[in-house]
Each structure stands twice: as C-alpha cells, then as structure tokens.
PDB file of C-alpha atoms in Angstrom:
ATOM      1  CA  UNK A   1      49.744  -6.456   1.769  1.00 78.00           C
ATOM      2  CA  UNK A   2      46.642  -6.782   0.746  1.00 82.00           C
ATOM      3  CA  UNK A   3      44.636  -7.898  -2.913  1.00 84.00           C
ATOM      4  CA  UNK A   4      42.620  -4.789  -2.790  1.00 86.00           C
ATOM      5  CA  UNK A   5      45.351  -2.161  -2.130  1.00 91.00           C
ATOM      6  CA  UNK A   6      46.055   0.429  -4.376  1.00 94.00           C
ATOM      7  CA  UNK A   7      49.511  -0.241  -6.113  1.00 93.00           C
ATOM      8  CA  UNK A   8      50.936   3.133  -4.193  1.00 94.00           C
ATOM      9  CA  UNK A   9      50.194   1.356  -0.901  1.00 94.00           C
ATOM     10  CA  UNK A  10      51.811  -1.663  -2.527  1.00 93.00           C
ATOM     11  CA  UNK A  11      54.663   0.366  -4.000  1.00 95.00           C
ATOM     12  CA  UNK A  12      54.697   1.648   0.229  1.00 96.00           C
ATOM     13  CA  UNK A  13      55.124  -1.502   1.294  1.00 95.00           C
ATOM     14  CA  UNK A  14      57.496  -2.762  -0.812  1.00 94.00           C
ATOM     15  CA  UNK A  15      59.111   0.360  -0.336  1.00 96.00           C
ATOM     16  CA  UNK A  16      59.135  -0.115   3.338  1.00 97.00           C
ATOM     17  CA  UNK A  17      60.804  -3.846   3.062  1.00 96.00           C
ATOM     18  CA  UNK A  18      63.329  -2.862   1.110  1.00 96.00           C
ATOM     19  CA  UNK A  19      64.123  -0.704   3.691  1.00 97.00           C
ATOM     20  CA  UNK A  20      64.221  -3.342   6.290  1.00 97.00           C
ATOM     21  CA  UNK A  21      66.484  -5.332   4.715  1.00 97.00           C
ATOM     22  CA  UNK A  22      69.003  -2.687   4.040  1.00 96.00           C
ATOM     23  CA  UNK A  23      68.748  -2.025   7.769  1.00 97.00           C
ATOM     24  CA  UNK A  24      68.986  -5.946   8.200  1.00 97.00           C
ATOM     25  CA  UNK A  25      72.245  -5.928   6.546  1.00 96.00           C
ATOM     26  CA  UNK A  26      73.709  -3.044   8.516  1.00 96.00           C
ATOM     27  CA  UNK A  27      74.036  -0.798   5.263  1.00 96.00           C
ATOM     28  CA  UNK A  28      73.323   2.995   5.259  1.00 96.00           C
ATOM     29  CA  UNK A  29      71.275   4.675   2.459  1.00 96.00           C
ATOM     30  CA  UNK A  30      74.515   6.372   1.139  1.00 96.00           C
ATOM     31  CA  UNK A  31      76.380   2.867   1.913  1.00 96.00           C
ATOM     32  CA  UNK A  32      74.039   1.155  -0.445  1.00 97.00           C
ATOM     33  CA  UNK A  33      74.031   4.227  -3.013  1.00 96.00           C
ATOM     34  CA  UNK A  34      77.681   4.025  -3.698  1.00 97.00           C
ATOM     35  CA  UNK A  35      77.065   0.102  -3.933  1.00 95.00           C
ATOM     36  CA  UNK A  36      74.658  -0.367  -6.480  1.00 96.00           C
ATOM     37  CA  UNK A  37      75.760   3.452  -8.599  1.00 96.00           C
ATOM     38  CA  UNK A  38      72.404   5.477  -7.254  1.00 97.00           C
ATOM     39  CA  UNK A  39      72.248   8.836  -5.413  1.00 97.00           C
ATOM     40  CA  UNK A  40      71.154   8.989  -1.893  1.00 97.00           C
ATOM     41  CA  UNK A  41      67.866  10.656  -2.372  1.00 98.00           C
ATOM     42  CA  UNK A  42      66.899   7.543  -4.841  1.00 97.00           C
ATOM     43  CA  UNK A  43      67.592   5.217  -1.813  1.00 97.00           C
ATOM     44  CA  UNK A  44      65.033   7.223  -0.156  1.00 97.00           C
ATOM     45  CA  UNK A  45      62.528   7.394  -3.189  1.00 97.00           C
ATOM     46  CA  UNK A  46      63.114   4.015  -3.197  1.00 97.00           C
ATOM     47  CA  UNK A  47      62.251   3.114   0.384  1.00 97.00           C
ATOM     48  CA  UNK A  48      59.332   5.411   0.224  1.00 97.00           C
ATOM     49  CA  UNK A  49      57.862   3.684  -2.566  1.00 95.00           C
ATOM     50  CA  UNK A  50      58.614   6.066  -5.750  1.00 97.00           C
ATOM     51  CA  UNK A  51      60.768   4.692  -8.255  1.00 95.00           C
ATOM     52  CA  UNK A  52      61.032   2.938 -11.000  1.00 95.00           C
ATOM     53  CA  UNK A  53      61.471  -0.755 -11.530  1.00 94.00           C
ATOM     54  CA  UNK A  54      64.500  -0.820 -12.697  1.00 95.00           C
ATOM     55  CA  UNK A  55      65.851   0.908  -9.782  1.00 96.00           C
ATOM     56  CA  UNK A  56      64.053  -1.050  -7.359  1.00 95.00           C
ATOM     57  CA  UNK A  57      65.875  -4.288  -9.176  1.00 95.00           C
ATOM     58  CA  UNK A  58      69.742  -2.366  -8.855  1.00 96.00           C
ATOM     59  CA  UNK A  59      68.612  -2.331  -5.163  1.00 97.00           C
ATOM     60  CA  UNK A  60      67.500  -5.763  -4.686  1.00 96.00           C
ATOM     61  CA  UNK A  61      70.563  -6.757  -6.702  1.00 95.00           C
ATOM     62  CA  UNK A  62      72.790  -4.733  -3.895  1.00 96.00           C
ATOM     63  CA  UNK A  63      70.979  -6.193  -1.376  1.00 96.00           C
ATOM     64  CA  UNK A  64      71.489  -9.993  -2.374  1.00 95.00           C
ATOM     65  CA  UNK A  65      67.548 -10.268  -2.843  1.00 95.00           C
ATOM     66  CA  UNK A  66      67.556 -10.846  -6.734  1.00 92.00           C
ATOM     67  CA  UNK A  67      66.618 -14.537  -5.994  1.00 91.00           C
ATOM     68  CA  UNK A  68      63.089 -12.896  -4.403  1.00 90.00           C
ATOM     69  CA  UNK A  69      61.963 -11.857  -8.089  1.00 87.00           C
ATOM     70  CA  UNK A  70      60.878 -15.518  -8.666  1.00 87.00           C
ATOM     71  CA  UNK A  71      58.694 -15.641  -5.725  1.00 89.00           C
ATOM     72  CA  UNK A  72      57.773 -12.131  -6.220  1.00 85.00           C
ATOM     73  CA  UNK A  73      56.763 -12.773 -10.157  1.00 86.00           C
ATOM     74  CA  UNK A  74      57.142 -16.854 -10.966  1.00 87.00           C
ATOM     75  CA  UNK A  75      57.506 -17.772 -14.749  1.00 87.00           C
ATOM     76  CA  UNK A  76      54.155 -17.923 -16.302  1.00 85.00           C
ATOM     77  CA  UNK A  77      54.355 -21.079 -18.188  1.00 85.00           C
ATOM     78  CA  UNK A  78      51.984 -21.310 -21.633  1.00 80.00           C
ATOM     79  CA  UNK A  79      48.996 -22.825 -21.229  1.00 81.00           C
ATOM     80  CA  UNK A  80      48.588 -26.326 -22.664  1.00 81.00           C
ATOM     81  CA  UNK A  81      44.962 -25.522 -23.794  1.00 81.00           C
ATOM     82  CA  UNK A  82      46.353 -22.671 -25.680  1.00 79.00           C
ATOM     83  CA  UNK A  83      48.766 -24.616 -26.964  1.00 77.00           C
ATOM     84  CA  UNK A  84      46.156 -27.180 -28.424  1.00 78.00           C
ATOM     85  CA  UNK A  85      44.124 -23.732 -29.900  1.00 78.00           C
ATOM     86  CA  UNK A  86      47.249 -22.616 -31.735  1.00 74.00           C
ATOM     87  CA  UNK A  87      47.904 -26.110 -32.747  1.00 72.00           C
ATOM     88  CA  UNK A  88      51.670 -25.597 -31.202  1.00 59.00           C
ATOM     89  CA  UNK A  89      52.195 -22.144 -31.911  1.00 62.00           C
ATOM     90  CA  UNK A  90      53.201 -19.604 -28.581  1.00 60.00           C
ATOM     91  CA  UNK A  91      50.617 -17.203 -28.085  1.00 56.00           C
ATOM     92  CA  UNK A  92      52.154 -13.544 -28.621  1.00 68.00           C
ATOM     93  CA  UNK A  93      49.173 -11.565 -27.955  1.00 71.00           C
ATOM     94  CA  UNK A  94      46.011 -11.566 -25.760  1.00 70.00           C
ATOM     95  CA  UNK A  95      42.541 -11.572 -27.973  1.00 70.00           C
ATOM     96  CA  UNK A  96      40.739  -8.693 -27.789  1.00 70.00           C
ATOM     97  CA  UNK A  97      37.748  -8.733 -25.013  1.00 69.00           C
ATOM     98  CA  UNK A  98      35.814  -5.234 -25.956  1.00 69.00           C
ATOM     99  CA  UNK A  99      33.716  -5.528 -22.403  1.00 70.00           C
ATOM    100  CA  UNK A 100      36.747  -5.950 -20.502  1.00 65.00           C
ATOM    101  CA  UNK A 101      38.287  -2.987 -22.123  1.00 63.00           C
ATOM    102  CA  UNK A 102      35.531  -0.802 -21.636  1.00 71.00           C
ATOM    103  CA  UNK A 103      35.331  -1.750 -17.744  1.00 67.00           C
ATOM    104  CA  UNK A 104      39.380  -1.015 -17.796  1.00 67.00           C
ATOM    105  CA  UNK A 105      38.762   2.810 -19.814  1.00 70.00           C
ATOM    106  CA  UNK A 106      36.074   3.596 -17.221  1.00 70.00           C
ATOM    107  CA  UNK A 107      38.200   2.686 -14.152  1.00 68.00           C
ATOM    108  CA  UNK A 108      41.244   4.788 -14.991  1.00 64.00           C
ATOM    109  CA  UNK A 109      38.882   7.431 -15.992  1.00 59.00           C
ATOM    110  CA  UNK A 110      37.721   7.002 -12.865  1.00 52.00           C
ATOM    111  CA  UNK A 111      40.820   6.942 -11.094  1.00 53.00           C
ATOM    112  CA  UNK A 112      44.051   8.626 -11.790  1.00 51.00           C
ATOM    113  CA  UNK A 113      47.168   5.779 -10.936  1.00 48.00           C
ATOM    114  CA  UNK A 114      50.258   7.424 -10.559  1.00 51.00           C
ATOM    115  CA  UNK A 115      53.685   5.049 -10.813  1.00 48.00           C
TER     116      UNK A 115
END
C-alpha cells in the first residue's frame, strides 16, 4: 500500500487481506457469512473492496482481527499546544483554513471518489 494510492486501490487492498485471513483461518465466504449475520455476496463485496465500514468491522470482528483497528487507526491524543490555546478546553472543531478548502473543492471537482 502505498501514500499516493487512490482510496479504491486502498479499499482493494484491504479488501484483498481480509480475504487472506479468512482463507488463513480455514473459513469459507458463506462460513464467515453465517458467523458474523452477512450474506454471501457481502463477503465478496467485502473482499473486493466495496463496502461499508461498518461491515468491514463485523468482519474483522468474525475474524478475531478487531485488535488490528488500533494499529490500523491509533487514538489521536489532543495536542498539548492546543490545550495551552484553549486554556484547557478540548478542541471540538478544526478552524476554518479558506485556502485549504478551496484546494479540497477543486480536487473533488476534479476527481469523482466513489466509497
């Protein structure tokens, strides 16, 4: 996996090692359906990289791989300089940056994503 990927190649990849671990732990697609309450063809929408999250966590959850998340998305933990700017308050929203929301409107103008 690379940075520069588009997140369907991403959503491929991860696609493709959920895949290999269901194969890892000898499970069919229909096998892990029935385990974790999902139809067949979602096994295989998830393998190929089209679901949603929260399908892609019921499978990682059948598969034993829920302790991944945390390498796969650590805790962010609040910056102490933003602590000292909000004199102790927890930030709840980002500020607004106009130039880097223009640069983000003209990229997915741009470029269609598709999750």
């Amino acid at each position: 996996m690379n940075i520069n990927d588009s997140p369907r190649v991403i959503a491929e990849i991860l696609g493709e090692r959920l895949k290999q671990a269901r194969l890892n732990a000898n499970l069919s697609q229909e096998a892990l359906a029935l385990m974790v309450g999902l139809s067949k063809n979602t096994i295989i929408n998830v393998e190929i990289g089209r679901t949603k999250l929260e399908t892609m966590i019921a499978v990682m959850q059948g598969l034993g791989l829920l302790d991944q998340l945390s390498l796969f998305l650590p805790e962010q933990p609040v910056s102490p300089i933003q602590i000292a700017k909000m004199k102790g308050t927890e930030r709840k929203r980002a500020s607004k940056n106009t130039t880097q929301l223009d640069k983000l409107k003209n990229n997915n103008q741009e470029s269609e994503l598709e999750w």
